[in-house]
Coordinates of C-alpha atoms in Angstrom, one line a residue:
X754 CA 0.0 0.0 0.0
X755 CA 2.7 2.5 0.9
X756 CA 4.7 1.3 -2.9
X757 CA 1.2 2.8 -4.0
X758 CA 1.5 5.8 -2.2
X759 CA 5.1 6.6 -3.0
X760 CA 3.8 5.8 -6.7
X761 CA 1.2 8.5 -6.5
X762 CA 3.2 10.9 -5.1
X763 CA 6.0 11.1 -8.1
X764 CA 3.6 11.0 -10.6
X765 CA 1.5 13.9 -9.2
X766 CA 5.4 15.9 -8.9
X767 CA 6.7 15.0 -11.7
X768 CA 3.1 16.4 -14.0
X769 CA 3.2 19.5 -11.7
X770 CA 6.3 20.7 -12.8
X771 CA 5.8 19.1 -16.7
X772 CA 2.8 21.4 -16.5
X773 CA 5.0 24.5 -15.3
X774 CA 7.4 24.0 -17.8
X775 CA 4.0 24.3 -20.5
X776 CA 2.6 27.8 -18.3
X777 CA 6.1 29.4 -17.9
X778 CA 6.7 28.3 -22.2
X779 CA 3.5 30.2 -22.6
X780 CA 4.3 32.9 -20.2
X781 CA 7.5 33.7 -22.3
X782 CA 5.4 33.3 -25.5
X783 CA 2.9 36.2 -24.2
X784 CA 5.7 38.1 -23.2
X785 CA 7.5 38.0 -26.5
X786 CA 4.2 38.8 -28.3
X787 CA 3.0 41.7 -26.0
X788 CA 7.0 43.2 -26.4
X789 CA 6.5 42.8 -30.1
X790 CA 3.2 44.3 -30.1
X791 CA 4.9 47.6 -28.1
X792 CA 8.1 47.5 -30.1
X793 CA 10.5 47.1 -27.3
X794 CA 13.1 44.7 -27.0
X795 CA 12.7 41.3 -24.6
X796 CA 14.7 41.3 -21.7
X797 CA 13.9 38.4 -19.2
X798 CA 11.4 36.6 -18.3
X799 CA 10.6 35.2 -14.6
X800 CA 7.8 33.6 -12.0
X801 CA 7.0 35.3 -9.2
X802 CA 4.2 33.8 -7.9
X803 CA 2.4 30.2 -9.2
X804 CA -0.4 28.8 -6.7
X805 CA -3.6 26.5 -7.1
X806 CA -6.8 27.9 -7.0
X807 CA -10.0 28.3 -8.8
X808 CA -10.1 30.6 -12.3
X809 CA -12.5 32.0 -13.7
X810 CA -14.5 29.5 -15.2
X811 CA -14.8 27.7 -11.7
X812 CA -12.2 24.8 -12.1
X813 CA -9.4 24.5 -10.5
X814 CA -6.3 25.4 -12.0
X815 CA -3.2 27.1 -11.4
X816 CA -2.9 31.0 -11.1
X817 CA 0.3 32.4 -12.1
X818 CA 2.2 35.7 -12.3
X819 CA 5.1 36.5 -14.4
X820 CA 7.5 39.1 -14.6
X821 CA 9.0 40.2 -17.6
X822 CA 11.6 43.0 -18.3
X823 CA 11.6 45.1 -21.6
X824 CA 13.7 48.1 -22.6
X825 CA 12.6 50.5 -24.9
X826 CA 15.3 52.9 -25.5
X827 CA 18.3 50.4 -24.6
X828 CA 19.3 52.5 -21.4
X829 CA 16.1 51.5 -19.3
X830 CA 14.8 48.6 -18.1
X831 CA 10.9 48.6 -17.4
X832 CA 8.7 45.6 -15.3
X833 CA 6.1 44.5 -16.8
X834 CA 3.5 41.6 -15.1
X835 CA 1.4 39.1 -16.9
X836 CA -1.2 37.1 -15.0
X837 CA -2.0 33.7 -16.5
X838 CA -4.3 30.9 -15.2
X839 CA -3.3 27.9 -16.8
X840 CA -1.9 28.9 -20.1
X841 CA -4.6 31.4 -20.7
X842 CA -3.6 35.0 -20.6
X843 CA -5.9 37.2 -18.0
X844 CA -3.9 40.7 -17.8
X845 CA -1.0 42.5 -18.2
X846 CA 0.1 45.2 -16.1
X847 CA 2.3 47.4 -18.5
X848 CA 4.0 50.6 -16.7
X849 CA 4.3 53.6 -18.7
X850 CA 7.6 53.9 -20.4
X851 CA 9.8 55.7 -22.8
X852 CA 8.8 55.5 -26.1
X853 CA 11.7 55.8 -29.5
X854 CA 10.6 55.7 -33.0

């Protein structure tokens, strides 16, 4: 029974963090579209928060908050947040920033 248990356990690990390799791939995908979509050049892309909890459509799912740097002028760097349940984009928190042309 315990062999079962043990069994569980690294199964449920192991597709927790397969499944947060797939949110923080689309997290950086987001990131590189919304900098694209602002003309500003990518800088990093990081978690700061990942827990489970219930999204919007009522299921249970993970919630997720990344934070992404951007530069717009090459002398600045800029924080920018994206909030993601699941692999689903919710919002963006972009702060205001330099623009070039």
């Amino acid at each position: 029974m315990i062999t079962l248990w043990i069994f569980i356990l690294i199964f449920s690990s192991c597709s927790f963090f397969w499944f947060s390799r797939k949110i923080a791939e689309a997290a950086r995908e987001h990131a590189t579209q919304q900098s694209e979509k602002l003309n500003v050049q990518l800088l990093s892309v990081a978690c700061q928060k990942r827990r489970l909890g219930v999204l919007k459509n009522g299921q249970l799912g993970i919630k997720s908050e990344f934070l992404f740097e951007f530069s717009s002028d090459r002398d600045n760097a800029y924080k920018a947040t994206l909030y993601l349940e699941n692999q689903t984009l919710v919002k963006i928190d972009v702060p205001p920033h330099r623009i070039i042309d």
